[in-house]
Short mmCIF file of C-alpha atoms in Angstrom, two decimals:
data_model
loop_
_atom_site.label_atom_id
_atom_site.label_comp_id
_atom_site.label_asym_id
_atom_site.label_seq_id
_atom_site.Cartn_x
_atom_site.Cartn_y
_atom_site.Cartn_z
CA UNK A 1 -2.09 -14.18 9.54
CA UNK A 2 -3.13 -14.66 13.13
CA UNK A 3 -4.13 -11.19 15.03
CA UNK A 4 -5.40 -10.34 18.19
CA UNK A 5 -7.73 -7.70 19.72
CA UNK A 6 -4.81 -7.30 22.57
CA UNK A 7 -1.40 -5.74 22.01
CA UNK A 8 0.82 -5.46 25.19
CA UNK A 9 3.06 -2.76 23.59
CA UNK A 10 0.60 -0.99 21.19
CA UNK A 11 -3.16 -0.83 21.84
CA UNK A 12 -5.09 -2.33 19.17
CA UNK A 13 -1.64 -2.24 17.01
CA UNK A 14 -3.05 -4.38 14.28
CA UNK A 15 -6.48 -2.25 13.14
CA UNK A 16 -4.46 1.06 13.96
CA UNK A 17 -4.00 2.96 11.15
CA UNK A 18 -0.15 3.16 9.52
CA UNK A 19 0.77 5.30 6.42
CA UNK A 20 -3.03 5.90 5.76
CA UNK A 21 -3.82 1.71 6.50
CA UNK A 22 -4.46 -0.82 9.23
CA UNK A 23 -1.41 -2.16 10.08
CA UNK A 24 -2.43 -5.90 8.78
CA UNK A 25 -3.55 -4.68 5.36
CA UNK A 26 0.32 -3.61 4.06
CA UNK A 27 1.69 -7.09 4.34
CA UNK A 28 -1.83 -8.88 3.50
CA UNK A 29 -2.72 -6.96 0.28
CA UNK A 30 1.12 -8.01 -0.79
CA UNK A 31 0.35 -11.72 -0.03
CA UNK A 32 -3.10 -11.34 -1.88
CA UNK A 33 -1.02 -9.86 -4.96
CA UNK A 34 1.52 -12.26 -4.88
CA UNK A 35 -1.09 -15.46 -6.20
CA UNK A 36 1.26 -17.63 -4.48
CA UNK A 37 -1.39 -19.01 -2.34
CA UNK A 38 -4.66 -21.32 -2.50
CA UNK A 39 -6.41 -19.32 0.50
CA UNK A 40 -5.31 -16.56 2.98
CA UNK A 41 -6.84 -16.45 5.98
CA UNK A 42 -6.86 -14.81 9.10
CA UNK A 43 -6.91 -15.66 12.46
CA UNK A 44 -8.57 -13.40 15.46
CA UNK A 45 -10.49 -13.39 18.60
CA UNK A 46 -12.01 -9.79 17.52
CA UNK A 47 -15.25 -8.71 15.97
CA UNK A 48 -13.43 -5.52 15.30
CA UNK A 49 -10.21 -6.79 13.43
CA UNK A 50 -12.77 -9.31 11.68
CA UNK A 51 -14.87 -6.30 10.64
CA UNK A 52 -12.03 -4.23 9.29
CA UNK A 53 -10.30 -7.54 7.40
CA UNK A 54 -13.24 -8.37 5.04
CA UNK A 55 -14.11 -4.79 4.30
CA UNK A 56 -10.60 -4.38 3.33
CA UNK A 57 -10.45 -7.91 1.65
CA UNK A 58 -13.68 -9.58 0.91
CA UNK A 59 -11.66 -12.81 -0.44
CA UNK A 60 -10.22 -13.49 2.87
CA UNK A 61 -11.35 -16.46 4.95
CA UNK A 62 -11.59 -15.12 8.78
CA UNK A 63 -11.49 -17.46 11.51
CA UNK A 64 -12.18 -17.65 15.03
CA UNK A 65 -8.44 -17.60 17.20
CA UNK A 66 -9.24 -19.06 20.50
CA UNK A 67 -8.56 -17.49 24.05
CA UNK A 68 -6.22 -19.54 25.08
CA UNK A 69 -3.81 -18.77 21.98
CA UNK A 70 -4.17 -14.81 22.36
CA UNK A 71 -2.97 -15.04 25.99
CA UNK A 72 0.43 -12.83 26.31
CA UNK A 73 2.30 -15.81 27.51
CA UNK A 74 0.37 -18.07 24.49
CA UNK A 75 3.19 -18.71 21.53
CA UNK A 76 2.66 -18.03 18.11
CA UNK A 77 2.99 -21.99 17.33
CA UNK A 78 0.12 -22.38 19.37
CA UNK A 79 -2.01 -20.22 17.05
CA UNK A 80 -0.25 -22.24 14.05
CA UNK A 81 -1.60 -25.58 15.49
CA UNK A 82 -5.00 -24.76 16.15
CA UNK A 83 -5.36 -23.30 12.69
CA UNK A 84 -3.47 -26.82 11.68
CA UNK A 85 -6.78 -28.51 13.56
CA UNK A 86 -8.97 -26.37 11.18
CA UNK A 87 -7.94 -25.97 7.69
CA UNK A 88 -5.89 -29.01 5.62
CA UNK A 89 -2.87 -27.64 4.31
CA UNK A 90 0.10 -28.95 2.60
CA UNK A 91 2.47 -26.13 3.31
CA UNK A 92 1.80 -23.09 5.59
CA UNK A 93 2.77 -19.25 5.22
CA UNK A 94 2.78 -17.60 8.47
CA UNK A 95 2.82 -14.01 7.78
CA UNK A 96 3.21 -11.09 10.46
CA UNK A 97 1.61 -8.21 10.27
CA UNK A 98 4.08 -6.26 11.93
CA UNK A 99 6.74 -6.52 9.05
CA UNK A 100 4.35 -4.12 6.66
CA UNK A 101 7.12 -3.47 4.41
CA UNK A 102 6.91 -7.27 2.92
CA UNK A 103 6.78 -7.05 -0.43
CA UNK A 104 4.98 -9.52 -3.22
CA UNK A 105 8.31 -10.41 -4.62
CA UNK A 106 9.15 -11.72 -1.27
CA UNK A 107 6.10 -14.52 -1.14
CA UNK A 108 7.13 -15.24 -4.91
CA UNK A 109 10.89 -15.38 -4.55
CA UNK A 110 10.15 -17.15 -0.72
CA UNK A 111 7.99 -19.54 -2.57
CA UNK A 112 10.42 -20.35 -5.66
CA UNK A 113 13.19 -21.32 -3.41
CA UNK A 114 11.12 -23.54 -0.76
CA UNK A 115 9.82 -25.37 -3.80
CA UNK A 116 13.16 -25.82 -5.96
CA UNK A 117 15.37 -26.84 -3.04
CA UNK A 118 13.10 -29.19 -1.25
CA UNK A 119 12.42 -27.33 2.26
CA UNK A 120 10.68 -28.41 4.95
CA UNK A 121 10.75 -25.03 6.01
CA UNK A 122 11.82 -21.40 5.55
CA UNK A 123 12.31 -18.03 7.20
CA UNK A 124 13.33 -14.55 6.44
CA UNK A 125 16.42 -12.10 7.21
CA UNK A 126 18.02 -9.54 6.70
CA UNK A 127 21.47 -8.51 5.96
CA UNK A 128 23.45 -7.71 9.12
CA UNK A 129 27.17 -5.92 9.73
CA UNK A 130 26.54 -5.54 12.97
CA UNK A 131 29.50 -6.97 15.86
CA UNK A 132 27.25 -8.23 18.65
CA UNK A 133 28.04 -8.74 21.92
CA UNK A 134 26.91 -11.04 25.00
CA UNK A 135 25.30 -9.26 28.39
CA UNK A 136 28.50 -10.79 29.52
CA UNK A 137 31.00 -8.77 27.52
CA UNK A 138 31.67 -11.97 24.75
CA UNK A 139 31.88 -10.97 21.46
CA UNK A 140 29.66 -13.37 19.39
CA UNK A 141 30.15 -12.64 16.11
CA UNK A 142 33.64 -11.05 15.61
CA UNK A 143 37.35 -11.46 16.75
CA UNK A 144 38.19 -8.07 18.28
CA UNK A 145 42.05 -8.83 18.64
CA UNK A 146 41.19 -8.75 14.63
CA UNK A 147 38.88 -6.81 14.16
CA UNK A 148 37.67 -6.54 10.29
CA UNK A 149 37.08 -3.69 8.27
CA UNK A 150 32.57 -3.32 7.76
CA UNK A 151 33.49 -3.38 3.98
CA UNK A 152 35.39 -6.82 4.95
CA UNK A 153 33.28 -8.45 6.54
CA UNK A 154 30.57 -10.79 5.23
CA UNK A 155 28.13 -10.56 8.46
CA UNK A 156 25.27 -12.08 8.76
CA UNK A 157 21.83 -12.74 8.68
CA UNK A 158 19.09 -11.40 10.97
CA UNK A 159 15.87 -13.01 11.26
CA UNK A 160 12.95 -10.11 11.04
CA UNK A 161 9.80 -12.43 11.44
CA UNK A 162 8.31 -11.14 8.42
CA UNK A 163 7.07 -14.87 7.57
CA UNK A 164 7.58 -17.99 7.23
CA UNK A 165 7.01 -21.14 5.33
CA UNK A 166 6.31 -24.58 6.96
CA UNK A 167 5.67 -28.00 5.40
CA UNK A 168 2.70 -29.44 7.76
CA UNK A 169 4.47 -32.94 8.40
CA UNK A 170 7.14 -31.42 10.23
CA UNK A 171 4.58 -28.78 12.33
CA UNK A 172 2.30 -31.96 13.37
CA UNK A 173 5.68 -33.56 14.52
CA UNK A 174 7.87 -30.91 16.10
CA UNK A 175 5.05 -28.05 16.73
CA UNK A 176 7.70 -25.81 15.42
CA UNK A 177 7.56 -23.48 12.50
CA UNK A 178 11.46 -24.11 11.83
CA UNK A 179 13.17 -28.07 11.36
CA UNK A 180 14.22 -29.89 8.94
CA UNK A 181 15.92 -28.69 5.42
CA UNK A 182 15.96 -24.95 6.63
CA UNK A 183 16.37 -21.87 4.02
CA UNK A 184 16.40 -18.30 4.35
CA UNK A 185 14.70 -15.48 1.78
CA UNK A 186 16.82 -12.79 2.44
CA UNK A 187 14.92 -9.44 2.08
CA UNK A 188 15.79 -5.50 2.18
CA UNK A 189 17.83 -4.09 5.33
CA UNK A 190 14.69 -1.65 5.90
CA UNK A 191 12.38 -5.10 6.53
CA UNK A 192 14.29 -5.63 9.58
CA UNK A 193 12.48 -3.50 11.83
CA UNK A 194 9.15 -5.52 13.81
CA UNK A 195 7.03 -3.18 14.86
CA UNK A 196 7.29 -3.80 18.77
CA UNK A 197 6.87 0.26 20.02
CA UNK A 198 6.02 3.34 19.39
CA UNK A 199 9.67 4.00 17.88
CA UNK A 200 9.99 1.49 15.50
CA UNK A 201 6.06 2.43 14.60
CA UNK A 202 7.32 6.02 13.59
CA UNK A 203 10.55 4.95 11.75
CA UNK A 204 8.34 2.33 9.46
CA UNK A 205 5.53 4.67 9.16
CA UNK A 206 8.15 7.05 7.57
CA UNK A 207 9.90 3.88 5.34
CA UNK A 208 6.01 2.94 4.39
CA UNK A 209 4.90 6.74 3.27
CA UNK A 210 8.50 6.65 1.31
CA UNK A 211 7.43 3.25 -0.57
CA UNK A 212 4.07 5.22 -1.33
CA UNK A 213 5.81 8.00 -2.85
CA UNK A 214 7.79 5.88 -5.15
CA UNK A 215 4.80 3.84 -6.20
CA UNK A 216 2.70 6.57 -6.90
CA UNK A 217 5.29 8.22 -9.43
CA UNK A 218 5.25 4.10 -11.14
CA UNK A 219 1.45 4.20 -11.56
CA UNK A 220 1.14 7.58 -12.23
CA UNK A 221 3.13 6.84 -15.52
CA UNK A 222 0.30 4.93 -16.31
CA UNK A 223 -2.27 7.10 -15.84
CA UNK A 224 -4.76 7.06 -18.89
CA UNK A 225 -7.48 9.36 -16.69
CA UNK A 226 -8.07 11.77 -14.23
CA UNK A 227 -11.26 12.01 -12.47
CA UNK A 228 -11.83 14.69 -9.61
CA UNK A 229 -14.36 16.16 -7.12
CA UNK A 230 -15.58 19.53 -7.16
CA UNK A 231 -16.23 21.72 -3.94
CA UNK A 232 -12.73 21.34 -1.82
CA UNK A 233 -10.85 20.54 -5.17
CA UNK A 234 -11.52 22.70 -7.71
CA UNK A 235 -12.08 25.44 -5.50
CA UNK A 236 -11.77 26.28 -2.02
CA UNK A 237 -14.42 24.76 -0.59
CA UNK A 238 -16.16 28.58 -0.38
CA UNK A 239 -19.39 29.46 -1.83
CA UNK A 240 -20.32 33.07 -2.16
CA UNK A 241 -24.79 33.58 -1.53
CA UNK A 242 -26.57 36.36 -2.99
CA UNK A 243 -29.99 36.78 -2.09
CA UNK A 244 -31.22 34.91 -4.81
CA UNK A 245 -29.00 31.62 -3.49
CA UNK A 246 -25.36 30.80 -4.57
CA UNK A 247 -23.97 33.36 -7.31
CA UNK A 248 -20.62 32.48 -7.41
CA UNK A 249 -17.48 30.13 -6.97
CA UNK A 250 -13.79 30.86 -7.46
CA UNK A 251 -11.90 28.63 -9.62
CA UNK A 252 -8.13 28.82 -9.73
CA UNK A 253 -6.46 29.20 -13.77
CA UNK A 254 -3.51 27.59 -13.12
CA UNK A 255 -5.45 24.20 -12.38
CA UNK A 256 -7.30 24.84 -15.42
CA UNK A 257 -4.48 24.72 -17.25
CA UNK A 258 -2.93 21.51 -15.83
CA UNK A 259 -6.26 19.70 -17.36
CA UNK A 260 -5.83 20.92 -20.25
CA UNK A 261 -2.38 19.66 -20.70
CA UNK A 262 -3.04 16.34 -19.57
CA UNK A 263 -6.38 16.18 -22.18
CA UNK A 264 -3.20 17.39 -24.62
CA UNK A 265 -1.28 14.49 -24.04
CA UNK A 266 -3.86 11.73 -24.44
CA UNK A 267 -5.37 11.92 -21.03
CA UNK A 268 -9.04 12.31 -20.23
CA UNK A 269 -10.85 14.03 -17.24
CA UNK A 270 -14.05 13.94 -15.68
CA UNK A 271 -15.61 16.22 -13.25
CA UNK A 272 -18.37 14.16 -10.58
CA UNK A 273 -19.90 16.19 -7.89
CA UNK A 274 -22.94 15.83 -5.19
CA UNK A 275 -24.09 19.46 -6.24
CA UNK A 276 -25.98 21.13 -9.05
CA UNK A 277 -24.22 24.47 -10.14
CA UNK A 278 -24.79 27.08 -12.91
CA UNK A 279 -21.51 28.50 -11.83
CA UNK A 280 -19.48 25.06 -12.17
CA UNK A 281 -21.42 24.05 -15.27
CA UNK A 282 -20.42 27.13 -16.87
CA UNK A 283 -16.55 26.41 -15.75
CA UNK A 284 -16.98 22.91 -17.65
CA UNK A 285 -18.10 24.13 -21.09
CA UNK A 286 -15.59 27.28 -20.54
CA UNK A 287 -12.86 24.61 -19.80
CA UNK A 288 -14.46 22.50 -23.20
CA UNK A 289 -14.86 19.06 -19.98
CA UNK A 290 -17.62 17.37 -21.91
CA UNK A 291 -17.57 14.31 -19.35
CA UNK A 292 -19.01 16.52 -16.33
CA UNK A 293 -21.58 15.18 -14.07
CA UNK A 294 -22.98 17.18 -11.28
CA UNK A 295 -25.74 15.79 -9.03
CA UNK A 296 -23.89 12.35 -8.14
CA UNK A 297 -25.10 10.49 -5.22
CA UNK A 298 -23.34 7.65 -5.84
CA UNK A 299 -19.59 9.29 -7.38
CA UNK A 300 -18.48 5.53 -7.36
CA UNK A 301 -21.22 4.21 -9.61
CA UNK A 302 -20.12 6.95 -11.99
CA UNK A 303 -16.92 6.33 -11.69
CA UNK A 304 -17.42 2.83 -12.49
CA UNK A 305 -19.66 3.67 -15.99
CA UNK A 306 -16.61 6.43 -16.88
CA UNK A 307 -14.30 3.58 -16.73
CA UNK A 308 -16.39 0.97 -19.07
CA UNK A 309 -17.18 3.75 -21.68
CA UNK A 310 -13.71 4.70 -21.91
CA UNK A 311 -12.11 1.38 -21.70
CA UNK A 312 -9.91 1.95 -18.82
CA UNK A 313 -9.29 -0.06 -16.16
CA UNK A 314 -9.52 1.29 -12.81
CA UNK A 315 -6.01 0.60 -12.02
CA UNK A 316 -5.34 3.78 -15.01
CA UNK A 317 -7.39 6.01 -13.37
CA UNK A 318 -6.53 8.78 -10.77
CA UNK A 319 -8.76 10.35 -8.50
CA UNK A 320 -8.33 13.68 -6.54
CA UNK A 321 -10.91 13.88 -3.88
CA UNK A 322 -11.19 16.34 -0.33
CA UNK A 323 -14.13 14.45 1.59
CA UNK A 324 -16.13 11.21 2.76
CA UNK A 325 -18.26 11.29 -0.92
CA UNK A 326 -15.08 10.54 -2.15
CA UNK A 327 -13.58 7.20 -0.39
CA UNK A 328 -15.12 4.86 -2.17
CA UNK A 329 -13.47 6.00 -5.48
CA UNK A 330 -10.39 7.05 -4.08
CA UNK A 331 -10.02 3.17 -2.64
CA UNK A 332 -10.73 1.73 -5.52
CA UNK A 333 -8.41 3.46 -8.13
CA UNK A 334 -4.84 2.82 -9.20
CA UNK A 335 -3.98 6.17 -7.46
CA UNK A 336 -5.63 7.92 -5.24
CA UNK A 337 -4.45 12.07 -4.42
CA UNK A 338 -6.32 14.47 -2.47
CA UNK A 339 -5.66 18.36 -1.43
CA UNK A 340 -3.81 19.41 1.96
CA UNK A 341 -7.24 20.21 3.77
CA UNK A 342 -8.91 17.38 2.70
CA UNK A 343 -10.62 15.38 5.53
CA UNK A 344 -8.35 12.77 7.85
CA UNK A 345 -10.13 10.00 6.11
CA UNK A 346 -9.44 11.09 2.84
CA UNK A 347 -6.03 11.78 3.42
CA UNK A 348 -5.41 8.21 5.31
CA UNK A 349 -6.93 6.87 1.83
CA UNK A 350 -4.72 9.18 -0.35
CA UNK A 351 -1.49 7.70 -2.30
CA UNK A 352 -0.46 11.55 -2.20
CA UNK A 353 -1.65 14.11 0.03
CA UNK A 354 -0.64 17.08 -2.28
CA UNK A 355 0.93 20.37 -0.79
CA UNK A 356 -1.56 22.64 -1.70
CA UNK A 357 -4.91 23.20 -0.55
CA UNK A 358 -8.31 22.54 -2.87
CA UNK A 359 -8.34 25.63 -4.99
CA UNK A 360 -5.11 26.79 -4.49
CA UNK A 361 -3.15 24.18 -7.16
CA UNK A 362 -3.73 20.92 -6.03
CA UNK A 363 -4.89 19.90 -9.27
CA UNK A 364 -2.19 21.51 -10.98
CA UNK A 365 -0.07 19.86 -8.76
CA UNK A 366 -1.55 16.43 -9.74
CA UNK A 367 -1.63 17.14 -13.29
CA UNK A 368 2.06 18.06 -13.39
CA UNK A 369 3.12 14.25 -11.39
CA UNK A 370 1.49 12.11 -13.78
CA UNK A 371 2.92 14.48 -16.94
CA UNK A 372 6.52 14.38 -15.22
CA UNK A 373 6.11 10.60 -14.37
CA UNK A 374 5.02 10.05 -17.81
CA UNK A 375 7.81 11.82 -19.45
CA UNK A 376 10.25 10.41 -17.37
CA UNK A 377 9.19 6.95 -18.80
CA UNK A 378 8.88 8.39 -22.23
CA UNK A 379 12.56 9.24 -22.01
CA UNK A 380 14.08 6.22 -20.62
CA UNK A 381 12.05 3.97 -23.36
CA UNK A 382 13.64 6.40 -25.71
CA UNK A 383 16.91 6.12 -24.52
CA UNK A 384 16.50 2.01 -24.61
CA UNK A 385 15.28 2.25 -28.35
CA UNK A 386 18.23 4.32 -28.84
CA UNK A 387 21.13 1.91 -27.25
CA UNK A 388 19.45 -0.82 -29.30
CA UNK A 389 20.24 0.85 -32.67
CA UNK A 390 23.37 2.14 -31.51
CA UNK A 391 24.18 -1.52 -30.63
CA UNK A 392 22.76 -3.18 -33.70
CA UNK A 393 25.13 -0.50 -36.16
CA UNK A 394 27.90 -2.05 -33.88
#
C-alpha cells in the first residue's frame, strides 16, 4: 500500500481519521484478515503515516517511498517499481487506501480467480448502468435511437481502483500494473466511490459507519462477556463530596437490570475502574458482580487476566468505556461501545457510540444489543433445525 505525507485534494487524507480510523487502516486490516498474502507492506515518505501504521499493525513491514515517486505528477507505477527494486515478489497486490470499503472476501475471491484462470494480472469494478457520454456529445456506451430499458440492459463494468493484482514478469517488462491475461473481481456498487474530495469523504464515511453497525449486531451475537468502566458509565460522571471526602454516587436501575439479564442468559460481567469507592463497592455486592476490580492502573492488563480465567477470547468480549483509561481495551476487543459523552477518542475507537449518556442507560442500551442480536440468531438457528425436520418427514 504506497501512501504519502501529501494529498493535493485532502490534507494528510491517509492518517485522517474516517468512521473512527485512519483512512489506510479500513482496507489494510481487511488485507491482513484475508491471509492471502506472504507480507504486507507499506510504502511512505512520512514519519507520521509510518508512526500511525505499526501502532495500528505491528506485523506490517514499512518502507521508505522515495521523493521522486510522491511528486503530484509521479505515477503510481512508479511507486510499484521502486518497491519491485526492493522486495522479491512473485505476484503483487496493490491496494488503495482510498477504497476503505474493500472487504476480505474481495483479496480471497480476487486471489482465487487470478490463480485458477492463469492471470498475469487483475483489477477491480463495479457494476455500472450508467449511459455515458463524450465531452463531444457521442454516446459511448448506448444507442439512443434505441435506447434500452435500465432493467434491459447489461452495462458495464467500472474500474474503482480498489486494487490490483500483478504478476512481476509482466511489471519488469511493461511497467504497467495491467497486460497480459486480464480479469476483473467485480465488487459491491457502494466500492465504487475513490475517495478524491471532501464529498465522496462524507458519503463513504456514512457507507463505512453503516458497515459498522451491521458488524457490530454479527459479533455482538457472540458476545460471551461484558466488561465496563465505572465513572462516565455507570454513572454520570458526578461525584457528590461531603466534608469527610466523596459520600455518594448515583447509579441508574435500569442499567442494573440489563446486567443482570445478560449474567441470566450465560453472559458474564466485570466492573474495572482507576478509583477506590465504598459507594461503588457497595453497588457490586448489591448488584451480586463478584468479578469487580477497582484501583486498576493498567484496565488492559486486567482485562487480559479476565479473559484467560474465563476462557474467552478477546474477540467474545465487549467493552463499554467513556475515556482515555479505556482505549487500550476498547481496541483490542471484538466490540468496542461507549456512552454519548464519552471522549472524541473513545468514540473514534467505539464500534457503537450508544444514544444515551454514561448513567443515563447506556449500559442498558448495550445489554439489550447483544440480548436482541443473540436472540435473533437463536431464532433463525431454530427456524433452520426446524426446516430440516420438516424436510426429513417429507
Amino acid at each position: 500500500m504506497p501512501l504519502r505525507a501529501h494529498s493535493k485534494s485532502i490534507i494528510e487524507k491517509n492518517v485522517r481519521n474516517i468512521a473512527g480510523r485512519p483512512l489506510f487502516a479500513w482496507s489494510l486490516e481487511q488485507a491482513i484478515a484475508s491471509q492471502c498474502f506472504d507480507d504486507i507492506y507499506v510504502a511512505t515518505d512520512s514519519p507520521k503515516i509510518r508512526k500511525a501504521v505499526l501502532e495500528e499493525f505491528p506485523s506490517v513491514t514499512v518502507l521508505e517511498r522515495s521523493a521522486a515517486t510522491c511528486m503530484d505528477t509521479a505515477s503510481t507505477e512508479s511507486a510499484m517499481l521502486e518497491f519491485q527494486q526492493q522486495v522479491p515478489f512473485d505476484v503483487m497486490c496493490l491496494i488503495q487506501a482510498t477504497s476503505p470499503l474493500t472487504r476480505a472476501d474481495d483479496f480471497r475471491s480476487a486471489r482465487h480467480k487470478f490463480l485458477t484462470e492463469n492471470l498475469d494480472s487483475l483489477l477491480t469494478a463495479v457494476p455500472s448502468k450508467r449511459f455515458f457520454w463524450s465531452v463531444h456529445g457521442t454516446p459511448v456506451n448506448y444507442d439512443p435511437l434505441h435506447r434500452p430499458r435500465r432493467q434491459d440492459f447489461e452495462g458495464y463494468l467500472m474500474e474503482n481502483g480498489a486494487f490490483y493484482l500483478t504478476q512481476r514478469k509482466l511489471l519488469e517488462e511493461c511497467g504497467c500494473r495491467l497486460g497480459g491475461r486480464i480479469g476483473i473481481h467485480e465488487m459491491a456498487a457502494e466500492s465504487g466511490i475513490e475517495i478524491d474530495d471532501e464529498t465522496d469523504w462524507i458519503v463513504v464515511e456514512q457507507l463505512l459507519l453503516k458497515q459498522k453497525r451491521q458488524t457490530v449486531n454479527a459479533v455482538a451475537a457472540e458476545i460471551k462477556a461484558l466488561v465496563l468502566d465505572v465513572d462516565g458509565t455507570l454513572t454520570d460522571g458526578g461525584m457528590y463530596y461531603g466534608p469527610g471526602g466523596e459520600a455518594l454516587k448515583k447509579f441508574n436501575t435500569r442499567d442494573a437490570h440489563g446486567m443482570k439479564l445478560l449474567r441470566e442468559n450465560g453472559i458474564r460481567v466485570g466492573v474495572i475502574t482507576t478509583e477506590t469507592s465504598p459507594s461503588v463497592e457497595a453497588r457490586m455486592r448489591k448488584l451480586g458482580i463478584d468479578e469487580y476490580y477497582p484501583g486498576a492502573r493498567d484496565k488492559f492488563a486486567v482485562l487480559l487476566q479476565l479473559a484467560t480465567r474465563w476462557s474467552v477470547s478477546l474477540q467474545h468480549i465487549a467493552y463499554i468505556g467513556d475515556d482515555l483509561c479505556d482505549l487500550e481495551c476498547m481496541r483490542r476487543v471484538g466490540a468496542a461501545f461507549c456512552p454519548a459523552d464519552a471522549v472524541p477518542e473513545i468514540m473514534q475507537q467505539a464500534h457503537h457510540v450508544c444514544g444515551h449518556a454514561g448513567g443515563n442507560d447506556a449500559v442498558r442500551e448495550v445489554c439489550d444489543l447483544i440480548l436482541k442480536a443473540r436472540t435473533a440468531v437463536l431464532a433463525e438457528v431454530s427456524a433452520s433445525r426446524l426446516a430440516a425436520t420438516g424436510a426429513m418427514k417429507l
